[in-house]
CSV table of C-alpha atoms in Angstrom, one decimal:
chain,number,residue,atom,x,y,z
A,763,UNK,CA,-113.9,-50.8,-140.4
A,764,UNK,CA,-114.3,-52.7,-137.3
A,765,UNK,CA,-113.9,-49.5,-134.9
A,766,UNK,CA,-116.9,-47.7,-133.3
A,767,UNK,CA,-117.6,-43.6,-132.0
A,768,UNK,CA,-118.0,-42.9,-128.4
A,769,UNK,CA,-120.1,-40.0,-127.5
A,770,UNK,CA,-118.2,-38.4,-124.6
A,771,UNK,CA,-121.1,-36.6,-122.1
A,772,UNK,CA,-120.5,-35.4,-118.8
A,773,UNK,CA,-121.5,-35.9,-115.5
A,774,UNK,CA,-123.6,-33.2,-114.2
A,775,UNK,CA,-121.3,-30.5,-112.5
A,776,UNK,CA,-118.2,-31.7,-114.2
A,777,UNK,CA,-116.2,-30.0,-117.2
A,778,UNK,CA,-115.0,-33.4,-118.6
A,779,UNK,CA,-115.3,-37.1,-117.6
A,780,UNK,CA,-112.4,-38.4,-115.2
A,781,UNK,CA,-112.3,-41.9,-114.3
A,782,UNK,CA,-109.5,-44.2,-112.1
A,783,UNK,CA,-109.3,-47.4,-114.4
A,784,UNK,CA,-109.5,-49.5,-110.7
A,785,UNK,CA,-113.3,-48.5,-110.5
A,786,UNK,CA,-114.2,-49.1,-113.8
A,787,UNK,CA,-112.3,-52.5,-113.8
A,788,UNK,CA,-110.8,-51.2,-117.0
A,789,UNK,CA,-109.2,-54.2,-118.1
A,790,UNK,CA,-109.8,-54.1,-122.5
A,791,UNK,CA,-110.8,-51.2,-124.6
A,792,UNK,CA,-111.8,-52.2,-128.1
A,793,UNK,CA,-111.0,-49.5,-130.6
A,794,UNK,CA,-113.1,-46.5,-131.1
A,795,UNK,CA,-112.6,-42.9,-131.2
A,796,UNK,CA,-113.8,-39.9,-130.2
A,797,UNK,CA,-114.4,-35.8,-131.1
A,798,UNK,CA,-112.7,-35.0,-127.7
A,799,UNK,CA,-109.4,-35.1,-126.4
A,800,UNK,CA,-108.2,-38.2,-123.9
A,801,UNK,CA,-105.1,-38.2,-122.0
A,802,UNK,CA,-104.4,-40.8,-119.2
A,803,UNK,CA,-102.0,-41.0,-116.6
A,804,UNK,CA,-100.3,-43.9,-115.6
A,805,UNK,CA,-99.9,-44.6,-111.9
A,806,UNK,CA,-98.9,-47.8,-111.2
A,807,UNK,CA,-97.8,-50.9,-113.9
A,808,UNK,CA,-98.3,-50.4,-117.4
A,809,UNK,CA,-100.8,-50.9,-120.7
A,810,UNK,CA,-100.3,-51.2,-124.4
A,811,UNK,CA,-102.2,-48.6,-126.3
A,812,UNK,CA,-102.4,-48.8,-129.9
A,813,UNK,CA,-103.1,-45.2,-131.9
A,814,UNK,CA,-104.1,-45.0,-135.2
A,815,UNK,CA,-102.0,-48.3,-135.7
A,816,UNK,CA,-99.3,-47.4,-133.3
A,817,UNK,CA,-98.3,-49.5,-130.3
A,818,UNK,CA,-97.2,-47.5,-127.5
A,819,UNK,CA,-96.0,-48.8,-123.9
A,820,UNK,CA,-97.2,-46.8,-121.4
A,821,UNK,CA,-94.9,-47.2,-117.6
A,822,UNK,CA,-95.5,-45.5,-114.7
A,823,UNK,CA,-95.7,-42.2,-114.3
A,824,UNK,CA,-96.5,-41.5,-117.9
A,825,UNK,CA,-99.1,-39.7,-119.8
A,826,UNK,CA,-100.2,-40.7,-123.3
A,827,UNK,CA,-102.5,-38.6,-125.2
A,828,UNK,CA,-105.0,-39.3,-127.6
A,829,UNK,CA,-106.3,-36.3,-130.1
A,830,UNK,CA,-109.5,-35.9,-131.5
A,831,UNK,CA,-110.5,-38.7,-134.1
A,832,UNK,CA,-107.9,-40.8,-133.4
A,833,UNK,CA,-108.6,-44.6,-133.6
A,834,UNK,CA,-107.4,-46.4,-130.3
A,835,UNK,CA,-107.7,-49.0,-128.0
A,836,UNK,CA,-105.9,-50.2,-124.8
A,837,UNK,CA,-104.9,-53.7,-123.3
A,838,UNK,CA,-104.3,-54.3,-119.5
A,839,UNK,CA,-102.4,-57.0,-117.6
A,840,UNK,CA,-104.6,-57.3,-114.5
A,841,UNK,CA,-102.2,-59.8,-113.2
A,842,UNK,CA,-100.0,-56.9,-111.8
A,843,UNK,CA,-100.8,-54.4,-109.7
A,844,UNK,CA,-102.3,-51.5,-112.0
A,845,UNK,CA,-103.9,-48.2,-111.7
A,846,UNK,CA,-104.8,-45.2,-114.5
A,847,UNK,CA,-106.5,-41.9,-114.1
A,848,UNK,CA,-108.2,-40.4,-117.5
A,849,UNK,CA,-109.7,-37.0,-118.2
A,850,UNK,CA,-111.2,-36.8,-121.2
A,851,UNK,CA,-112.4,-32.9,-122.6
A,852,UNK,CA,-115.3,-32.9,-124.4
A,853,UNK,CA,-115.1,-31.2,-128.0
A,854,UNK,CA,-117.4,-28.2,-126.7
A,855,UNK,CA,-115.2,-27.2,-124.1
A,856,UNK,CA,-111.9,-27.3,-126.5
A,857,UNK,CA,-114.0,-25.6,-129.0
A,858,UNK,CA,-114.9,-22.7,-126.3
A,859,UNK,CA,-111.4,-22.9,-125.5
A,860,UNK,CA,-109.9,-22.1,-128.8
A,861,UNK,CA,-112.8,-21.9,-131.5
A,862,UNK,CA,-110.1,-23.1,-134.2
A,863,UNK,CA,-109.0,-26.1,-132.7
A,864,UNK,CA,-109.9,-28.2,-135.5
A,865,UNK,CA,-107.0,-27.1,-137.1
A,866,UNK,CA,-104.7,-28.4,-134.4
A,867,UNK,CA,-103.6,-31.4,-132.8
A,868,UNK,CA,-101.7,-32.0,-129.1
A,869,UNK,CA,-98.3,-33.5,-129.0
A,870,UNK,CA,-96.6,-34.2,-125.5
A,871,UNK,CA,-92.9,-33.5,-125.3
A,872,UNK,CA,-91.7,-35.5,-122.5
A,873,UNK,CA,-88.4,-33.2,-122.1
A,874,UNK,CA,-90.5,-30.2,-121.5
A,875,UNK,CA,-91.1,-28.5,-118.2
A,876,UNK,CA,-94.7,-28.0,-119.0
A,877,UNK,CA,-95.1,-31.7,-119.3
A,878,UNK,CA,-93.7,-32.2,-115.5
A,879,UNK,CA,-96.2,-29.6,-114.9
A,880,UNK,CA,-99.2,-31.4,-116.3
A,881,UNK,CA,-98.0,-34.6,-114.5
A,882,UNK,CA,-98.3,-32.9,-111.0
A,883,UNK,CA,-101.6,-31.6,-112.1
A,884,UNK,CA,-102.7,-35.3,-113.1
A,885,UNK,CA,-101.5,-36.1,-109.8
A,886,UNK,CA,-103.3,-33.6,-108.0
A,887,UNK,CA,-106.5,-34.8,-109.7
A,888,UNK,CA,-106.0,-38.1,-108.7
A,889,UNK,CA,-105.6,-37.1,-104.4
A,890,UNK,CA,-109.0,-35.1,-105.4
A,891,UNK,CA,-111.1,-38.1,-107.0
A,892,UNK,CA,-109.7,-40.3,-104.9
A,893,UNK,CA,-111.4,-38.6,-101.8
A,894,UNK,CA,-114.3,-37.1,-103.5
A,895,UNK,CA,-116.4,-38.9,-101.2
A,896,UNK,CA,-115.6,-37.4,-98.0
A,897,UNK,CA,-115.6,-33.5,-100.0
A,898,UNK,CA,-119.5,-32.5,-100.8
A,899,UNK,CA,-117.5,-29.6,-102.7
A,900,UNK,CA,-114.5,-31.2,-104.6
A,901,UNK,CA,-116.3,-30.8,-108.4
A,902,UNK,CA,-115.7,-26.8,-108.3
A,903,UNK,CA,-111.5,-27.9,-107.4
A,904,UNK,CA,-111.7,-30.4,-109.9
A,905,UNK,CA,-112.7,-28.2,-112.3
A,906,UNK,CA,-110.4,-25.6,-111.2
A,907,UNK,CA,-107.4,-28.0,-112.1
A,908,UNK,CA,-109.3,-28.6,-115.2
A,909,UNK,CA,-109.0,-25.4,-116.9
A,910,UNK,CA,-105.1,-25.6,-116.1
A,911,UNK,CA,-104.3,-28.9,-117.3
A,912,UNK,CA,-106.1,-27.4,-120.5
A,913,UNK,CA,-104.8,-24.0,-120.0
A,914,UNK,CA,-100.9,-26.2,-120.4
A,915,UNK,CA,-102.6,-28.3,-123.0
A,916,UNK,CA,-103.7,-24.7,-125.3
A,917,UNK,CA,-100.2,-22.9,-124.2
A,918,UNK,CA,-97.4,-25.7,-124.4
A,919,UNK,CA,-98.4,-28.8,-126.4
A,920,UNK,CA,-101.2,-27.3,-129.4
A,921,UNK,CA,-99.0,-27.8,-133.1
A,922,UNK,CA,-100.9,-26.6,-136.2
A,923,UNK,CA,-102.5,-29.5,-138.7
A,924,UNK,CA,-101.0,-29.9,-142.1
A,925,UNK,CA,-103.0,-32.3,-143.4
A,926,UNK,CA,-107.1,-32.3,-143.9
A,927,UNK,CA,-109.1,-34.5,-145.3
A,928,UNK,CA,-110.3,-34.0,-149.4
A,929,UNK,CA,-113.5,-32.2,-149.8
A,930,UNK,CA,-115.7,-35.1,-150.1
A,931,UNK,CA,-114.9,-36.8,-147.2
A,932,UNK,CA,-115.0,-33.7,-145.6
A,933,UNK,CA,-118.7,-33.1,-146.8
A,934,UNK,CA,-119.0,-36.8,-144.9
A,935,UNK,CA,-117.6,-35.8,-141.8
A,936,UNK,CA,-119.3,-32.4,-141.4
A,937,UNK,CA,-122.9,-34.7,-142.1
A,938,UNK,CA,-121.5,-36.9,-139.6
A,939,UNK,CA,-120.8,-34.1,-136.7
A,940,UNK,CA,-124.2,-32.8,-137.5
A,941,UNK,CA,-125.7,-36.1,-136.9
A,942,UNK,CA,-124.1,-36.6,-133.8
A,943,UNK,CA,-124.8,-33.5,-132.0
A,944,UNK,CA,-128.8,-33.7,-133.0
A,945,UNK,CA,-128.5,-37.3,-131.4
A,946,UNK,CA,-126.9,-36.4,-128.6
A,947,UNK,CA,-129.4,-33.5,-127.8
A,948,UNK,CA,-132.6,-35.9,-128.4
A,949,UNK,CA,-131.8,-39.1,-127.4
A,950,UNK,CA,-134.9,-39.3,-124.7
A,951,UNK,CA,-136.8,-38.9,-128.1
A,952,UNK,CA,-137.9,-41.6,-130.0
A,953,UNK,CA,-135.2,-41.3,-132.7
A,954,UNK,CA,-135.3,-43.8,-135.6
A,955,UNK,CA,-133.5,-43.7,-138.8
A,956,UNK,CA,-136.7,-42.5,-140.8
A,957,UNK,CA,-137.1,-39.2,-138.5
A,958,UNK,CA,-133.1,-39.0,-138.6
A,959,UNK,CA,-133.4,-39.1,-142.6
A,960,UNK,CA,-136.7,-36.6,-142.9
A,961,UNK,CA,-134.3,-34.0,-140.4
A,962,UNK,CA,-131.2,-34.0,-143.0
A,963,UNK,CA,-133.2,-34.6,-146.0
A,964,UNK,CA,-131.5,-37.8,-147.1
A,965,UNK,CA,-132.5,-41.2,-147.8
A,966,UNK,CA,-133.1,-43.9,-144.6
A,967,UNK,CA,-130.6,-46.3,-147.0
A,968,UNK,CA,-127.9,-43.6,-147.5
A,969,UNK,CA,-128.2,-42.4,-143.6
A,970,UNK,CA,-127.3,-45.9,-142.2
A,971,UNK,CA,-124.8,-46.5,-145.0
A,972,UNK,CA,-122.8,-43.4,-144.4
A,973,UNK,CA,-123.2,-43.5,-140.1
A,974,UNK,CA,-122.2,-47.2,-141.0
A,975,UNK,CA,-119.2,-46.1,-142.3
A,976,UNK,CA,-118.3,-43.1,-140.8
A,977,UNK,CA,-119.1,-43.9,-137.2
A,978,UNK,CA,-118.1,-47.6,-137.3
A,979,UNK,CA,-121.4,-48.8,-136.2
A,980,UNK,CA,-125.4,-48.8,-136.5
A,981,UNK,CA,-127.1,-45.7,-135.6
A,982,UNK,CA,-129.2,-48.2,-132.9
A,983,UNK,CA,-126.6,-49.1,-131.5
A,984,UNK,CA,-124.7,-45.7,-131.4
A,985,UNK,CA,-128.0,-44.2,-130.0
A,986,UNK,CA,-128.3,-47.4,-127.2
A,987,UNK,CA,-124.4,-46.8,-126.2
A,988,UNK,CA,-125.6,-42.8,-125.4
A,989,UNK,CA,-128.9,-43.8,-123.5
A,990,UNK,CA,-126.9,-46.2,-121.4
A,991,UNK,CA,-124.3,-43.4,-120.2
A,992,UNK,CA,-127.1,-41.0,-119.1
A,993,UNK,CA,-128.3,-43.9,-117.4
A,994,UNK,CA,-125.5,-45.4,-115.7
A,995,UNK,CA,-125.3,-41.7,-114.4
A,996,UNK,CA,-128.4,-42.4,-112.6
A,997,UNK,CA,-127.9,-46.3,-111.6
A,998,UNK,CA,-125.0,-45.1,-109.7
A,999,UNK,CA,-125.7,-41.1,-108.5
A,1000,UNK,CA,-129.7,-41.7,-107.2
A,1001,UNK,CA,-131.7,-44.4,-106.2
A,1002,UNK,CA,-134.4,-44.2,-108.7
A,1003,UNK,CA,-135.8,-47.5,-109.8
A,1004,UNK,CA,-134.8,-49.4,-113.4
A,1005,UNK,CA,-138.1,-48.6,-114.5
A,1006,UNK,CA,-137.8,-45.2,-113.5
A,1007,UNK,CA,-134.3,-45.1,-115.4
A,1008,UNK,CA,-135.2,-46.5,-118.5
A,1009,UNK,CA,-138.2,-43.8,-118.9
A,1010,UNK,CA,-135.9,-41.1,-118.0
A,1011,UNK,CA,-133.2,-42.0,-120.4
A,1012,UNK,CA,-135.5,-42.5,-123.4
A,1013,UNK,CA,-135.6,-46.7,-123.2
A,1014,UNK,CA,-138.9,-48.2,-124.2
A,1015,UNK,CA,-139.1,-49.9,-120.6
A,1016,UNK,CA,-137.2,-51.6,-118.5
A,1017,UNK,CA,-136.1,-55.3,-119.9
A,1018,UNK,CA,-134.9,-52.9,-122.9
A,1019,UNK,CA,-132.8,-51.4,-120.4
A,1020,UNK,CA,-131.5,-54.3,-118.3
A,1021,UNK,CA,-130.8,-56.2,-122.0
A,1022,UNK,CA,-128.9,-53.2,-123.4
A,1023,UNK,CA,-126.9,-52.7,-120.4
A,1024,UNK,CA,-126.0,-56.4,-119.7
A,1025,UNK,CA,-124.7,-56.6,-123.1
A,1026,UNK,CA,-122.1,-53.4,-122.7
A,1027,UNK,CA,-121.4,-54.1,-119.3
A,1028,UNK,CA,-121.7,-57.7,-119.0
A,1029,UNK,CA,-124.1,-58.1,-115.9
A,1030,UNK,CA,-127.6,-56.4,-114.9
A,1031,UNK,CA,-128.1,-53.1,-113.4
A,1032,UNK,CA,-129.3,-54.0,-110.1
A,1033,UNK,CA,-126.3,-56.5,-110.0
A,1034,UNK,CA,-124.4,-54.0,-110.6
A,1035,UNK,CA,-125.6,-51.4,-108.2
A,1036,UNK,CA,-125.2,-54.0,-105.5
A,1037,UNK,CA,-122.0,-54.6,-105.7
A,1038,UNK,CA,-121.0,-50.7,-105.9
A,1039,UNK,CA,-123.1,-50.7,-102.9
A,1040,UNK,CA,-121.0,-53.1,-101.1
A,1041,UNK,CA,-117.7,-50.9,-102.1
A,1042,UNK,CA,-119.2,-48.1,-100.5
A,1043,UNK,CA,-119.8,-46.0,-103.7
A,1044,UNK,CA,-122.5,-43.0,-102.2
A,1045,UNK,CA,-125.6,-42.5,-103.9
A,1046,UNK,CA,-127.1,-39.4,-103.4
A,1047,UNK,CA,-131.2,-39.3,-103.1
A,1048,UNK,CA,-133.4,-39.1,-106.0
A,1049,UNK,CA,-132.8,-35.6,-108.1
A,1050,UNK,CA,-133.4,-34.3,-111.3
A,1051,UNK,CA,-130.3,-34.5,-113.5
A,1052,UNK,CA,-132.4,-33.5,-117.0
């Protein structure tokens, strides 16, 4: 297994994460997957997605859509002119939504009027992002289109599963879900696989074996990749200091926190403040996002 999980939180105000791939310099995505549900429209050019071992070609003007637990990844020609929007709905908010929705899947039909529909709305959210700077108040519309893209999503594209997985491997995954949620909601704490195994009653050994397998990855650096989010939140949104950061985010100090992030991200924190800087990106001032 040579896929990882991604924790999806986020940003404060938000009900999920959007992104435009141009900011984010989106250029690979290594497989991973996800509890929440991913769709991405394309805008201009095109990328190669692969899902759960399917290739899929994704042109302009296209959404592809990418269910709960499914493995994917995503290549980019950066050679051509190329530009993406993706929302991605946490599993809370689908599971407030429809508190049986891990008996379902989404399926676009591209001949549908409800997918013409959700492409407006996808367009909509891109005019909104796109100016989001220059509209102090644009989070409550963006969340406002939110509810109908997922409104459409629950209504016109939900299909009933068929097949689940046997019980053992279900015993796995529930573990698994438990795990992650009780990471997710201490990760300032210091976390380590010996407290992990004293809260779930299992052995250190058979903990990182089974998150190992299961998750595609260590618990350290699972629990790394969710400190760095929360943090990145704040390297970009405030103007607190990388010390100030790190302790907020739950890094031992600083240099762990300029080493972890260089190593995702491929340059340091202040390196890359500066340059968002010198694309105009707003900070706000310092604030309190715990």
């Amino acid at each position: 297994m040579n896929y990882s999980h991604e924790s999806i939180m986020v940003p404060e105000g938000l009900l999920a994460w959007i992104y435009l791939h141009s900011e984010n310099q989106v250029t690979l995505v290594e497989e991973h997957w996800h509890r929440s549900l991913e769709l991405t429209l394309m805008l201009e050019g095109e990328s190669l997605y692969n899902i759960n071992g399917n290739e899929i070609l994704v042109r302009e003007n296209e959404l592809v859509l990418i269910n709960s637990g499914e493995i994917h990844s995503c290549q980019i020609d950066r050679s051509k002119p190329y530009e993406a929007l993706t929302i991605i709905f946490p599993f809370d908010l689908l599971k407030q939504s429809n508190p049986s929705v891990e008996k379902f899947f989404f399926t676009l039909d591209n001949d549908s009027p409800s997918y013409t529909q959700l492409v407006s709305l996808f367009r909509e959210t891109y005019h909104l992002f796109k100016k989001r700077a220059s509209n102090p108040h644009y989070q409550l519309k963006l969340n406002s289109v939110f509810y109908d893209i997922l409104y459409l999503l629950m209504t016109s594209f939900i299909t009933e599963k068929k097949l689940f997985l046997s019980v053992k491997s279900q015993k796995y995954w529930n573990r698994c879900q438990m795990i992650i949620e009780h990471v997710d909601e201490h990760y300032k704490e210091q976390l380590t696989l010996t407290s992990l195994s004293r809260e779930f009653g299992i052995s250190k050994e058979h903990l990182a074996r089974t998150f190992k397998e299961y998750m595609g990855t260590t618990f350290k650096k699972h629990l790394t990749r969710i400190r760095l989010f929360y943090a990145y939140q704040l390297l970009i949104y405030t103007d607190y200091s990388l010390l100030e950061i790190a302790m907020k985010e739950g890094f031992t100090d600083s240099r762990s926190f300029i080493n972890s992030f260089k190593e995702i991200y491929g340059i340091t924190p202040q390196k890359y403040r500066k340059t968002l800087a010198n694309h105009h990106i707003i900070r706000h001032r310092k604030y309190d996002l715990t």
